[in-house]
Amino acid sequence: MRNIMNLVMILCILVVMDYSYTTNAIHEILGLFIGLLFIIHNALNRHWYTAIGKGKMNILRILRTITNVLLLVMTLLVTVTGVLISQTVFSVFPLSQKLWVHQLHTLSAYLGFILSAIHLGFRWNALWGKISRRLRIDCMNFRYIILNRIALLLLIGYGIYASFIRHIGSKLLLQHGFNDWTATPSLVGFIFDHMAIMGCYAAITYLLTQMLQKQNHRHLPCLSHPCQK
């Protein structure tokens, strides 16, 4: 049930980011729904917050903690600024319509998107382990390993390409607004490209995590292979 909720949240994030293919009302309602799912997600994982100061800290744990805290901050920012610039759900209130609030909303949305992908990358080992065991995939098979590496490289390659054609860097530099997507052919195309971008950041994070684990295997507890229990 928890994994289904997380999948729904990711799909909603991909849809809500394409403002040009959703009405303002749908954009705002979906945004509030994502905020609700985020609260539930954090409530289900509240033990993480209580364990922050416990145990030994290492580079991977520090990076995960920074990512999670920044993701929390970006989610709060995009929610608060979304309420302030609301044109439908909260339009009855005399809230802000200043340009910098719109810009902060855009910036926090895209930073949150990237941080969500990085967060997913840190969890990829455990998530794929569950999937592979249910599907009875032999991850130690040489053919599987080769295909897996090729798939990761293709995902990263297309994700980098999609990052350029979707102007992710420009949006992070506040050079594009939510309405500046006239080149987008369709909602499906937008979602596909942004799935690739999210997968790209997740894959890079996963590979860097594996490299750090190998370099520090003498000091860190050895994490099991995704296909192992």
GROMACS .gro file of C-alpha atoms in nm:
model
  229
    1MET     CA    1   0.000   0.000   0.000
    2ARG     CA    2   0.283   0.238   0.089
    3ASN     CA    3   0.460   0.175  -0.244
    4ILE     CA    4   0.136   0.238  -0.435
    5MET     CA    5   0.093   0.570  -0.253
    6ASN     CA    6   0.450   0.669  -0.340
    7LEU     CA    7   0.393   0.579  -0.705
    8VAL     CA    8   0.073   0.787  -0.713
    9MET     CA    9   0.264   1.080  -0.560
   10ILE     CA   10   0.536   1.058  -0.828
   11LEU     CA   11   0.279   1.046  -1.108
   12CYS     CA   12   0.095   1.345  -0.962
   13ILE     CA   13   0.421   1.540  -0.942
   14LEU     CA   14   0.491   1.469  -1.311
   15VAL     CA   15   0.141   1.584  -1.411
   16VAL     CA   16   0.123   1.893  -1.190
   17MET     CA   17   0.451   2.028  -1.329
   18ASP     CA   18   0.302   2.065  -1.677
   19TYR     CA   19   0.096   2.377  -1.609
   20SER     CA   20   0.023   2.435  -1.978
   21TYR     CA   21  -0.170   2.107  -2.010
   22THR     CA   22  -0.371   2.130  -1.688
   23THR     CA   23  -0.615   2.401  -1.592
   24ASN     CA   24  -0.521   2.622  -1.300
   25ALA     CA   25  -0.784   2.451  -1.082
   26ILE     CA   26  -0.643   2.103  -1.153
   27HIS     CA   27  -0.290   2.232  -1.095
   28GLU     CA   28  -0.380   2.372  -0.753
   29ILE     CA   29  -0.592   2.075  -0.643
   30LEU     CA   30  -0.324   1.827  -0.750
   31GLY     CA   31  -0.064   2.036  -0.568
   32LEU     CA   32  -0.265   2.020  -0.245
   33PHE     CA   33  -0.317   1.645  -0.295
   34ILE     CA   34   0.059   1.596  -0.334
   35GLY     CA   35   0.109   1.796  -0.014
   36LEU     CA   36  -0.132   1.563   0.166
   37LEU     CA   37   0.047   1.254   0.033
   38PHE     CA   38   0.379   1.405   0.141
   39ILE     CA   39   0.247   1.453   0.495
   40ILE     CA   40   0.125   1.092   0.505
   41HIS     CA   41   0.458   0.971   0.364
   42ASN     CA   42   0.648   1.154   0.637
   43ALA     CA   43   0.409   1.032   0.906
   44LEU     CA   44   0.465   0.671   0.797
   45ASN     CA   45   0.841   0.729   0.808
   46ARG     CA   46   0.848   0.942   1.124
   47HIS     CA   47   1.102   0.705   1.281
   48TRP     CA   48   1.362   0.856   1.045
   49TYR     CA   49   1.332   1.193   1.219
   50THR     CA   50   1.373   1.042   1.565
   51ALA     CA   51   1.684   0.854   1.451
   52ILE     CA   52   1.869   1.151   1.295
   53GLY     CA   53   2.097   1.206   1.591
   54LYS     CA   54   2.144   0.840   1.673
   55GLY     CA   55   2.408   0.597   1.551
   56LYS     CA   56   2.725   0.655   1.355
   57MET     CA   57   2.724   0.911   1.074
   58ASN     CA   58   2.900   0.835   0.747
   59ILE     CA   59   2.915   1.010   0.412
   60LEU     CA   60   2.612   0.828   0.270
   61ARG     CA   61   2.400   0.896   0.576
   62ILE     CA   62   2.501   1.262   0.574
   63LEU     CA   63   2.409   1.295   0.206
   64ARG     CA   64   2.072   1.123   0.263
   65THR     CA   65   1.999   1.350   0.558
   66ILE     CA   66   2.084   1.666   0.364
   67THR     CA   67   1.871   1.549   0.071
   68ASN     CA   68   1.571   1.469   0.290
   69VAL     CA   69   1.590   1.795   0.484
   70LEU     CA   70   1.621   2.001   0.164
   71LEU     CA   71   1.331   1.808   0.010
   72LEU     CA   72   1.119   1.887   0.315
   73VAL     CA   73   1.210   2.257   0.290
   74MET     CA   74   1.135   2.271  -0.085
   75THR     CA   75   0.799   2.098  -0.033
   76LEU     CA   76   0.702   2.349   0.235
   77LEU     CA   77   0.815   2.638   0.013
   78VAL     CA   78   0.626   2.521  -0.296
   79THR     CA   79   0.312   2.464  -0.087
   80VAL     CA   80   0.322   2.799   0.092
   81THR     CA   81   0.403   2.997  -0.224
   82GLY     CA   82   0.136   2.801  -0.411
   83VAL     CA   83  -0.123   2.908  -0.157
   84LEU     CA   84  -0.003   3.270  -0.176
   85ILE     CA   85  -0.036   3.289  -0.557
   86SER     CA   86  -0.353   3.077  -0.575
   87GLN     CA   87  -0.607   3.189  -0.834
   88THR     CA   88  -0.873   2.927  -0.765
   89VAL     CA   89  -0.871   2.735  -0.436
   90PHE     CA   90  -0.760   3.027  -0.216
   91SER     CA   91  -0.860   3.311  -0.449
   92VAL     CA   92  -1.106   3.455  -0.193
   93PHE     CA   93  -0.815   3.556   0.030
   94PRO     CA   94  -0.613   3.875  -0.040
   95LEU     CA   95  -0.282   3.692  -0.084
   96SER     CA   96   0.036   3.787  -0.268
   97GLN     CA   97   0.068   3.811  -0.646
   98LYS     CA   98   0.423   3.947  -0.643
   99LEU     CA   99   0.664   3.824  -0.910
  100TRP     CA  100   0.926   3.700  -0.663
  101VAL     CA  101   0.666   3.470  -0.502
  102HIS     CA  102   0.593   3.315  -0.844
  103GLN     CA  103   0.966   3.278  -0.904
  104LEU     CA  104   1.020   3.115  -0.564
  105HIS     CA  105   0.731   2.877  -0.641
  106THR     CA  106   0.894   2.777  -0.970
  107LEU     CA  107   1.240   2.738  -0.818
  108SER     CA  108   1.123   2.530  -0.519
  109ALA     CA  109   0.910   2.312  -0.749
  110TYR     CA  110   1.203   2.219  -0.973
  111LEU     CA  111   1.450   2.181  -0.688
  112GLY     CA  112   1.195   1.958  -0.514
  113PHE     CA  113   1.156   1.756  -0.835
  114ILE     CA  114   1.532   1.695  -0.855
  115LEU     CA  115   1.562   1.620  -0.483
  116SER     CA  116   1.276   1.370  -0.513
  117ALA     CA  117   1.472   1.190  -0.784
  118ILE     CA  118   1.787   1.188  -0.570
  119HIS     CA  119   1.583   1.061  -0.274
  120LEU     CA  120   1.453   0.781  -0.498
  121GLY     CA  121   1.809   0.701  -0.605
  122PHE     CA  122   1.919   0.651  -0.246
  123ARG     CA  123   1.629   0.407  -0.201
  124TRP     CA  124   1.673   0.234  -0.537
  125ASN     CA  125   1.870  -0.061  -0.400
  126ALA     CA  126   1.596  -0.154  -0.152
  127LEU     CA  127   1.305  -0.081  -0.388
  128TRP     CA  128   1.448  -0.284  -0.677
  129GLY     CA  129   1.530  -0.563  -0.436
  130LYS     CA  130   1.160  -0.597  -0.347
  131ILE     CA  131   1.054  -0.584  -0.712
  132SER     CA  132   1.313  -0.835  -0.830
  133ARG     CA  133   1.225  -1.086  -0.557
  134ARG     CA  134   0.855  -1.064  -0.639
  135LEU     CA  135   0.927  -1.109  -1.011
  136ARG     CA  136   1.186  -1.378  -0.932
  137ILE     CA  137   1.454  -1.205  -1.134
  138ASP     CA  138   1.801  -1.353  -1.106
  139CYS     CA  139   2.008  -1.036  -1.061
  140MET     CA  140   2.331  -1.236  -1.048
  141ASN     CA  141   2.280  -1.359  -1.405
  142PHE     CA  142   2.550  -1.220  -1.635
  143ARG     CA  143   2.301  -1.139  -1.912
  144TYR     CA  144   2.083  -0.948  -1.665
  145ILE     CA  145   2.382  -0.750  -1.537
  146ILE     CA  146   2.480  -0.645  -1.889
  147LEU     CA  147   2.123  -0.547  -1.982
  148ASN     CA  148   2.088  -0.359  -1.654
  149ARG     CA  149   2.403  -0.156  -1.721
  150ILE     CA  150   2.291  -0.077  -2.077
  151ALA     CA  151   1.947   0.030  -1.951
  152LEU     CA  152   2.103   0.259  -1.690
  153LEU     CA  153   2.331   0.422  -1.949
  154LEU     CA  154   2.040   0.474  -2.190
  155LEU     CA  155   1.828   0.621  -1.911
  156ILE     CA  156   2.103   0.860  -1.804
  157GLY     CA  157   2.178   0.957  -2.164
  158TYR     CA  158   1.817   1.032  -2.256
  159GLY     CA  159   1.759   1.201  -1.920
  160ILE     CA  160   2.045   1.443  -1.988
  161TYR     CA  161   1.908   1.508  -2.338
  162ALA     CA  162   1.557   1.567  -2.199
  163SER     CA  163   1.701   1.804  -1.937
  164PHE     CA  164   1.831   2.025  -2.219
  165ILE     CA  165   1.522   2.018  -2.443
  166ARG     CA  166   1.297   2.086  -2.141
  167HIS     CA  167   1.523   2.372  -2.024
  168ILE     CA  168   1.563   2.240  -1.669
  169GLY     CA  169   1.874   2.451  -1.613
  170SER     CA  170   1.697   2.765  -1.736
  171LYS     CA  171   1.403   2.702  -1.504
  172LEU     CA  172   1.639   2.661  -1.209
  173LEU     CA  173   1.794   2.996  -1.306
  174LEU     CA  174   1.442   3.148  -1.325
  175GLN     CA  175   1.474   3.220  -1.696
  176HIS     CA  176   1.155   3.025  -1.777
  177GLY     CA  177   0.812   3.042  -1.617
  178PHE     CA  178   0.537   2.782  -1.585
  179ASN     CA  179   0.370   2.915  -1.899
  180ASP     CA  180   0.682   2.899  -2.118
  181TRP     CA  181   0.625   2.549  -2.254
  182THR     CA  182   0.493   2.627  -2.601
  183ALA     CA  183   0.723   2.365  -2.757
  184THR     CA  184   0.570   2.082  -2.555
  185PRO     CA  185   0.396   1.846  -2.803
  186SER     CA  186   0.170   1.675  -2.549
  187LEU     CA  187   0.113   1.594  -2.187
  188VAL     CA  188   0.229   1.236  -2.253
  189GLY     CA  189   0.552   1.364  -2.407
  190PHE     CA  190   0.608   1.600  -2.115
  191ILE     CA  191   0.554   1.323  -1.859
  192PHE     CA  192   0.777   1.079  -2.051
  193ASP     CA  193   1.063   1.327  -2.070
  194HIS     CA  194   1.034   1.424  -1.704
  195MET     CA  195   1.017   1.058  -1.602
  196ALA     CA  196   1.346   1.015  -1.789
  197ILE     CA  197   1.492   1.319  -1.613
  198MET     CA  198   1.384   1.187  -1.274
  199GLY     CA  199   1.519   0.843  -1.364
  200CYS     CA  200   1.847   1.001  -1.475
  201TYR     CA  201   1.906   1.172  -1.140
  202ALA     CA  202   1.795   0.859  -0.954
  203ALA     CA  203   2.028   0.637  -1.159
  204ILE     CA  204   2.326   0.868  -1.112
  205THR     CA  205   2.259   0.881  -0.738
  206TYR     CA  206   2.231   0.501  -0.726
  207LEU     CA  207   2.561   0.453  -0.914
  208LEU     CA  208   2.744   0.707  -0.696
  209THR     CA  209   2.603   0.533  -0.389
  210GLN     CA  210   2.739   0.201  -0.511
  211MET     CA  211   3.081   0.358  -0.572
  212LEU     CA  212   3.090   0.508  -0.223
  213GLN     CA  213   2.990   0.175  -0.069
  214LYS     CA  214   3.274  -0.002  -0.251
  215GLN     CA  215   3.528   0.260  -0.148
  216ASN     CA  216   3.423   0.246   0.216
  217HIS     CA  217   3.337  -0.124   0.246
  218ARG     CA  218   3.592  -0.166   0.523
  219HIS     CA  219   3.425   0.102   0.733
  220LEU     CA  220   3.060   0.061   0.634
  221PRO     CA  221   2.837  -0.240   0.688
  222CYS     CA  222   2.809  -0.427   0.361
  223LEU     CA  223   2.468  -0.371   0.197
  224SER     CA  224   2.317  -0.679   0.041
  225HIS     CA  225   2.268  -0.717  -0.330
  226PRO     CA  226   1.924  -0.597  -0.445
  227CYS     CA  227   1.816  -0.953  -0.516
  228GLN     CA  228   1.922  -1.080  -0.176
  229LYS     CA  229   1.706  -1.067   0.134
   0.00000   0.00000   0.00000
